[in-house]
mmCIF file of C-alpha atoms in Angstrom:
data_model
loop_
_atom_site.group_PDB
_atom_site.id
_atom_site.type_symbol
_atom_site.label_atom_id
_atom_site.label_comp_id
_atom_site.label_asym_id
_atom_site.label_seq_id
_atom_site.Cartn_x
_atom_site.Cartn_y
_atom_site.Cartn_z
ATOM 1 C CA MET L 1 109.874 116.162 125.009
ATOM 2 C CA ALA L 2 111.886 113.002 125.301
ATOM 3 C CA PRO L 3 114.096 111.963 122.439
ATOM 4 C CA ARG L 4 113.465 110.372 119.220
ATOM 5 C CA ARG L 5 116.955 109.528 118.811
ATOM 6 C CA ARG L 6 118.143 105.835 118.303
ATOM 7 C CA ASN L 7 121.172 105.755 116.587
ATOM 8 C CA ALA L 8 123.178 108.606 115.942
ATOM 9 C CA PRO L 9 124.211 109.407 112.627
ATOM 10 C CA VAL L 10 127.137 108.619 111.131
ATOM 11 C CA ASP L 11 129.987 111.167 111.969
ATOM 12 C CA VAL L 12 131.404 111.072 106.902
ATOM 13 C CA ASP L 13 130.383 113.719 104.994
ATOM 14 C CA ALA L 14 129.842 114.869 101.860
ATOM 15 C CA GLU L 15 132.768 114.415 99.988
ATOM 16 C CA GLU L 16 134.070 111.395 101.663
ATOM 17 C CA ALA L 17 129.870 109.569 101.274
ATOM 18 C CA LEU L 18 130.019 110.312 96.813
ATOM 19 C CA GLY L 19 133.580 108.700 97.441
ATOM 20 C CA LEU L 20 132.441 105.788 99.030
ATOM 21 C CA ALA L 21 129.240 105.734 97.062
ATOM 22 C CA THR L 22 132.071 105.760 93.365
ATOM 23 C CA ALA L 23 134.008 103.055 94.879
ATOM 24 C CA GLN L 24 130.553 100.868 95.777
ATOM 25 C CA SER L 25 131.418 98.241 97.737
ATOM 26 C CA GLU L 26 128.240 97.347 98.132
ATOM 27 C CA ASN L 27 126.500 98.714 95.993
ATOM 28 C CA VAL L 28 122.991 99.853 97.617
ATOM 29 C CA PHE L 29 121.431 101.370 94.361
ATOM 30 C CA LEU L 30 120.706 97.629 92.895
ATOM 31 C CA PHE L 31 119.420 95.996 96.419
ATOM 32 C CA VAL L 32 116.589 94.607 95.479
ATOM 33 C CA PRO L 33 114.001 96.865 97.403
ATOM 34 C CA ASN L 34 116.265 99.848 95.645
ATOM 35 C CA LEU L 35 114.777 97.887 92.338
ATOM 36 C CA ILE L 36 111.599 97.473 93.435
ATOM 37 C CA GLY L 37 111.071 101.289 93.751
ATOM 38 C CA TYR L 38 112.472 101.863 90.375
ATOM 39 C CA THR L 39 109.593 99.389 89.751
ATOM 40 C CA ARG L 40 107.246 101.394 91.217
ATOM 41 C CA ILE L 41 109.068 104.588 89.589
ATOM 42 C CA ILE L 42 108.562 103.022 85.631
ATOM 43 C CA LEU L 43 105.253 101.973 86.396
ATOM 44 C CA ALA L 44 104.086 105.455 87.735
ATOM 45 C CA GLY L 45 105.490 106.726 84.711
ATOM 46 C CA VAL L 46 103.690 104.767 82.613
ATOM 47 C CA SER L 47 99.935 105.423 84.905
ATOM 48 C CA LEU L 48 100.248 108.884 83.851
ATOM 49 C CA HIS L 49 101.146 108.206 79.865
ATOM 50 C CA PHE L 50 98.008 106.862 80.137
ATOM 51 C CA MET L 51 96.033 109.047 82.475
ATOM 52 C CA SER L 52 94.116 111.286 80.158
ATOM 53 C CA TYR L 53 92.966 107.882 77.462
ATOM 54 C CA HIS L 54 93.118 104.157 78.542
ATOM 55 C CA PRO L 55 91.546 104.168 82.456
ATOM 56 C CA ILE L 56 92.167 100.845 82.552
ATOM 57 C CA TYR L 57 95.550 100.886 81.858
ATOM 58 C CA CYS L 58 96.369 103.589 83.930
ATOM 59 C CA THR L 59 94.190 102.527 87.356
ATOM 60 C CA ILE L 60 96.357 98.622 87.015
ATOM 61 C CA ALA L 61 99.797 100.477 86.628
ATOM 62 C CA TYR L 62 98.644 103.434 89.425
ATOM 63 C CA CYS L 63 97.498 100.505 91.362
ATOM 64 C CA VAL L 64 100.498 98.641 91.265
ATOM 65 C CA SER L 65 102.993 100.616 92.200
ATOM 66 C CA CYS L 66 101.697 101.991 94.957
ATOM 67 C CA LEU L 67 100.745 98.146 96.637
ATOM 68 C CA LEU L 68 104.083 97.944 95.854
ATOM 69 C CA ASP L 69 104.954 99.816 98.145
ATOM 70 C CA ALA L 70 103.922 97.630 100.819
ATOM 71 C CA VAL L 71 106.776 94.945 99.170
ATOM 72 C CA ASP L 72 109.364 97.087 99.319
ATOM 73 C CA GLY L 73 110.170 97.381 102.836
ATOM 74 C CA GLN L 74 109.342 93.954 103.556
ATOM 75 C CA ALA L 75 112.460 93.017 101.286
ATOM 76 C CA ALA L 76 114.394 95.740 103.440
ATOM 77 C CA ARG L 77 114.188 94.342 106.193
ATOM 78 C CA ALA L 78 114.127 90.484 105.512
ATOM 79 C CA LEU L 79 117.427 90.239 102.945
ATOM 80 C CA GLY L 80 118.771 92.811 105.414
ATOM 81 C CA GLN L 81 118.807 95.228 103.005
ATOM 82 C CA THR L 82 117.556 98.302 104.627
ATOM 83 C CA SER L 83 118.963 101.820 104.141
ATOM 84 C CA LYS L 84 118.479 106.221 103.803
ATOM 85 C CA PHE L 85 119.066 105.417 100.587
ATOM 86 C CA GLY L 86 115.529 103.172 100.045
ATOM 87 C CA ALA L 87 113.738 105.365 102.395
ATOM 88 C CA VAL L 88 114.162 108.586 100.719
ATOM 89 C CA LEU L 89 114.133 106.580 97.575
ATOM 90 C CA ASP L 90 110.490 105.414 98.850
ATOM 91 C CA MET L 91 109.201 108.344 100.071
ATOM 92 C CA VAL L 92 109.451 110.255 97.163
ATOM 93 C CA THR L 93 108.653 107.720 94.721
ATOM 94 C CA ASP L 94 104.965 108.177 96.893
ATOM 95 C CA ARG L 95 104.949 111.710 97.426
ATOM 96 C CA CYS L 96 105.524 112.156 93.537
ATOM 97 C CA THR L 97 103.283 109.538 92.663
ATOM 98 C CA THR L 98 100.124 110.596 93.922
ATOM 99 C CA SER L 99 101.059 114.079 93.444
ATOM 100 C CA CYS L 100 100.982 113.912 89.572
ATOM 101 C CA LEU L 101 96.804 111.658 89.794
ATOM 102 C CA LEU L 102 96.087 115.049 91.975
ATOM 103 C CA CYS L 103 97.333 117.151 89.049
ATOM 104 C CA TYR L 104 94.782 115.949 86.706
ATOM 105 C CA LEU L 105 92.597 115.690 88.727
ATOM 106 C CA SER L 106 92.866 119.675 89.111
ATOM 107 C CA SER L 107 92.513 119.612 85.515
ATOM 108 C CA VAL L 108 89.143 116.834 85.093
ATOM 109 C CA TYR L 109 87.446 118.942 88.165
ATOM 110 C CA PRO L 110 88.900 122.379 88.279
ATOM 111 C CA ASP L 111 86.108 123.400 91.037
ATOM 112 C CA TYR L 112 87.787 121.589 93.226
ATOM 113 C CA ALA L 113 91.409 122.450 92.501
ATOM 114 C CA LEU L 114 92.189 124.700 95.156
ATOM 115 C CA GLY L 115 91.800 122.057 97.112
ATOM 116 C CA PHE L 116 93.842 119.563 95.382
ATOM 117 C CA GLN L 117 96.692 122.129 95.411
ATOM 118 C CA PHE L 118 96.269 122.324 99.034
ATOM 119 C CA LEU L 119 96.402 118.585 99.598
ATOM 120 C CA ILE L 120 100.132 118.557 97.600
ATOM 121 C CA ALA L 121 101.243 121.491 99.275
ATOM 122 C CA LEU L 122 100.344 119.698 102.567
ATOM 123 C CA ASP L 123 101.713 116.439 101.705
ATOM 124 C CA PHE L 124 104.956 117.216 100.587
ATOM 125 C CA SER L 125 105.978 119.725 102.902
ATOM 126 C CA SER L 126 104.992 117.860 106.433
ATOM 127 C CA HIS L 127 106.823 114.469 105.347
ATOM 128 C CA TYR L 128 109.131 117.167 104.146
ATOM 129 C CA MET L 129 109.959 118.657 108.023
ATOM 130 C CA HIS L 130 108.616 115.382 109.228
ATOM 131 C CA MET L 131 112.181 113.487 107.330
ATOM 132 C CA TYR L 132 114.316 117.143 108.650
ATOM 133 C CA SER L 133 112.857 116.870 112.154
ATOM 134 C CA SER L 134 114.233 113.097 112.518
ATOM 135 C CA LEU L 135 117.752 114.060 110.401
ATOM 136 C CA VAL L 136 118.278 116.367 112.791
ATOM 137 C CA THR L 137 117.370 114.589 115.853
ATOM 138 C CA GLY L 138 119.400 111.760 114.946
ATOM 139 C CA SER L 139 116.670 109.083 114.466
ATOM 140 C CA SER L 140 117.818 106.306 112.868
ATOM 141 C CA SER L 141 114.558 106.488 110.882
ATOM 142 C CA HIS L 142 111.556 108.894 110.507
ATOM 143 C CA LYS L 143 108.829 106.211 111.527
ATOM 144 C CA HIS L 144 110.940 105.727 114.912
ATOM 145 C CA ILE L 145 108.587 107.437 117.145
ATOM 146 C CA ASN L 146 107.425 107.906 120.594
ATOM 147 C CA ASN L 147 104.294 108.144 122.424
ATOM 148 C CA ASP L 148 106.365 111.393 124.264
ATOM 149 C CA VAL L 149 106.324 113.130 120.703
ATOM 150 C CA SER L 150 102.986 112.130 118.692
ATOM 151 C CA ARG L 151 100.392 108.897 120.259
ATOM 152 C CA ILE L 152 98.925 109.563 116.688
ATOM 153 C CA LEU L 153 101.517 109.279 114.984
ATOM 154 C CA ARG L 154 103.107 106.612 116.200
ATOM 155 C CA TRP L 155 100.462 104.328 115.939
ATOM 156 C CA TYR L 156 100.214 105.409 112.069
ATOM 157 C CA TYR L 157 104.222 104.544 111.381
ATOM 158 C CA ASN L 158 104.243 101.681 114.342
ATOM 159 C CA ASP L 159 101.665 99.675 113.259
ATOM 160 C CA PRO L 160 102.525 98.297 109.551
ATOM 161 C CA LEU L 161 98.646 96.991 108.509
ATOM 162 C CA THR L 162 97.526 100.404 109.769
ATOM 163 C CA LEU L 163 99.653 102.232 107.780
ATOM 164 C CA PHE L 164 99.073 100.137 104.502
ATOM 165 C CA VAL L 165 95.846 100.443 104.945
ATOM 166 C CA VAL L 166 95.584 104.459 105.594
ATOM 167 C CA CYS L 167 97.649 104.687 102.482
ATOM 168 C CA ALA L 168 95.909 102.394 100.866
ATOM 169 C CA ALA L 169 92.621 103.618 101.175
ATOM 170 C CA ASN L 170 93.896 107.237 100.734
ATOM 171 C CA GLU L 171 95.129 105.739 96.893
ATOM 172 C CA LEU L 172 91.747 104.525 96.796
ATOM 173 C CA PHE L 173 90.759 107.720 97.132
ATOM 174 C CA PHE L 174 92.341 109.985 94.746
ATOM 175 C CA VAL L 175 92.366 106.996 92.383
ATOM 176 C CA SER L 176 88.128 106.401 92.871
ATOM 177 C CA LEU L 177 87.336 110.186 91.872
ATOM 178 C CA TYR L 178 89.578 109.319 88.925
ATOM 179 C CA LEU L 179 87.428 106.424 87.906
ATOM 180 C CA MET L 180 84.246 108.870 88.667
ATOM 181 C CA LYS L 181 85.520 110.127 84.850
ATOM 182 C CA TRP L 182 85.319 107.329 83.095
ATOM 183 C CA THR L 183 82.562 105.423 84.732
ATOM 184 C CA SER L 184 78.769 106.234 84.485
ATOM 185 C CA THR L 185 77.619 102.447 84.592
ATOM 186 C CA PRO L 186 75.088 101.405 87.748
ATOM 187 C CA ILE L 187 75.778 99.318 90.212
ATOM 188 C CA GLY L 188 72.339 97.986 90.027
ATOM 189 C CA LEU L 189 71.603 97.588 93.578
ATOM 190 C CA PRO L 190 67.939 97.930 95.347
ATOM 191 C CA ASP L 191 65.224 100.206 94.333
ATOM 192 C CA TYR L 192 64.727 101.383 98.267
ATOM 193 C CA ILE L 193 69.112 101.970 98.712
ATOM 194 C CA PRO L 194 69.626 106.102 98.195
ATOM 195 C CA TRP L 195 70.945 106.166 94.373
ATOM 196 C CA SER L 196 70.589 103.537 94.080
ATOM 197 C CA LYS L 197 69.409 104.033 90.528
ATOM 198 C CA THR L 198 72.831 106.642 89.490
ATOM 199 C CA LEU L 199 75.447 105.211 91.834
ATOM 200 C CA THR L 200 78.579 103.822 90.235
ATOM 201 C CA TYR L 201 81.570 101.247 91.817
ATOM 202 C CA ALA L 202 84.049 104.413 91.441
ATOM 203 C CA GLN L 203 81.733 106.487 93.582
ATOM 204 C CA LEU L 204 80.752 102.887 96.457
ATOM 205 C CA PHE L 205 84.726 102.805 96.611
ATOM 206 C CA ALA L 206 85.786 106.859 96.934
ATOM 207 C CA LEU L 207 82.341 107.535 99.307
ATOM 208 C CA PHE L 208 84.239 104.246 101.643
ATOM 209 C CA SER L 209 87.620 105.807 101.317
ATOM 210 C CA ALA L 210 86.713 108.912 101.925
ATOM 211 C CA PRO L 211 87.128 108.987 106.092
ATOM 212 C CA VAL L 212 90.307 107.645 105.561
ATOM 213 C CA CYS L 213 91.977 110.251 103.324
ATOM 214 C CA ALA L 214 90.249 112.567 105.560
ATOM 215 C CA THR L 215 91.978 111.137 108.241
ATOM 216 C CA LYS L 216 95.361 110.752 106.806
ATOM 217 C CA ASN L 217 95.495 114.140 105.867
ATOM 218 C CA ILE L 218 95.188 115.029 109.517
ATOM 219 C CA ILE L 219 97.692 113.249 110.265
ATOM 220 C CA ASN L 220 99.281 115.020 107.949
ATOM 221 C CA VAL L 221 98.894 118.908 109.520
ATOM 222 C CA VAL L 222 99.758 116.750 112.659
ATOM 223 C CA GLN L 223 102.954 115.211 111.841
ATOM 224 C CA LEU L 224 103.895 118.652 110.393
ATOM 225 C CA TRP L 225 102.944 120.505 113.249
ATOM 226 C CA LYS L 226 105.322 118.226 115.517
ATOM 227 C CA ALA L 227 107.916 118.465 113.430
ATOM 228 C CA SER L 228 107.933 122.124 113.268
ATOM 229 C CA LYS L 229 107.590 122.151 117.298
ATOM 230 C CA ILE L 230 110.393 119.752 117.080
ATOM 231 C CA LEU L 231 112.519 121.894 114.686
ATOM 232 C CA VAL L 232 112.139 125.479 117.388
ATOM 233 C CA GLY L 233 113.654 123.526 120.054
ATOM 234 C CA VAL L 234 116.423 122.098 118.015
ATOM 235 C CA ASP L 235 117.156 125.598 117.376
ATOM 236 C CA ILE L 236 116.740 126.878 121.297
ATOM 237 C CA ALA L 237 119.293 124.379 121.992
ATOM 238 C CA GLU L 238 121.669 125.302 119.462
ATOM 239 C CA ARG L 239 121.075 129.124 120.472
ATOM 240 C CA LYS L 240 121.176 128.450 124.056
ATOM 241 C CA LYS L 241 124.489 126.148 124.007
ATOM 242 C CA LEU L 242 125.836 129.601 121.334
ATOM 243 C CA LYS L 243 124.607 131.676 124.214
ATOM 244 C CA LYS L 244 126.678 129.784 126.851
ATOM 245 C CA ILE L 245 130.110 130.037 123.924
#
């Protein structure tokens, strides 16, 4: 297996890192992409506030928060403001925002609560394992994947359009499930189309986005498995090194 190492990690301990952050010769907290990240968090909070009683405000705030996910990365690269803090902030915001929506869906679809809980666990565990395996192998970013590691992960992470479409459709599926509890007005399709008399826009969006959502979670499974194998490989390498000492 080819290594994923791009840049060696900076040799700095926790105490020195805290000192640098406190001195703030360059305020990473106020980088433009990180400000966008804070905006995403605020919008996610607004959506959670309205989630139980105002679907329009909730959906608008949630969708704008998700769409800004495509902006912060571009801003970071354009302004030369990429940072480890920003990368983690982005990932944590994604995970928490989706998980909060899934928690709500568990309450409105109690028969499927176990499934939603599984998706939350899979999402968190796969991304945590993937991020950690990237760190221990010295990769400069969790998005830097070689074909030797995983073709599907390389396809997913290294093509910005693919990453955006898959993530957007994944969120669209969950938002559609949310809206299905609030909307009952049929689209008004011709009678010869199946379910034409009862099909709503929310149901239609859910049908179209469901395959992509399934693909996203298959990718999560692959990500979890590959990260686990990488960590085991690192363990084996370290144990061999210790035995030689």
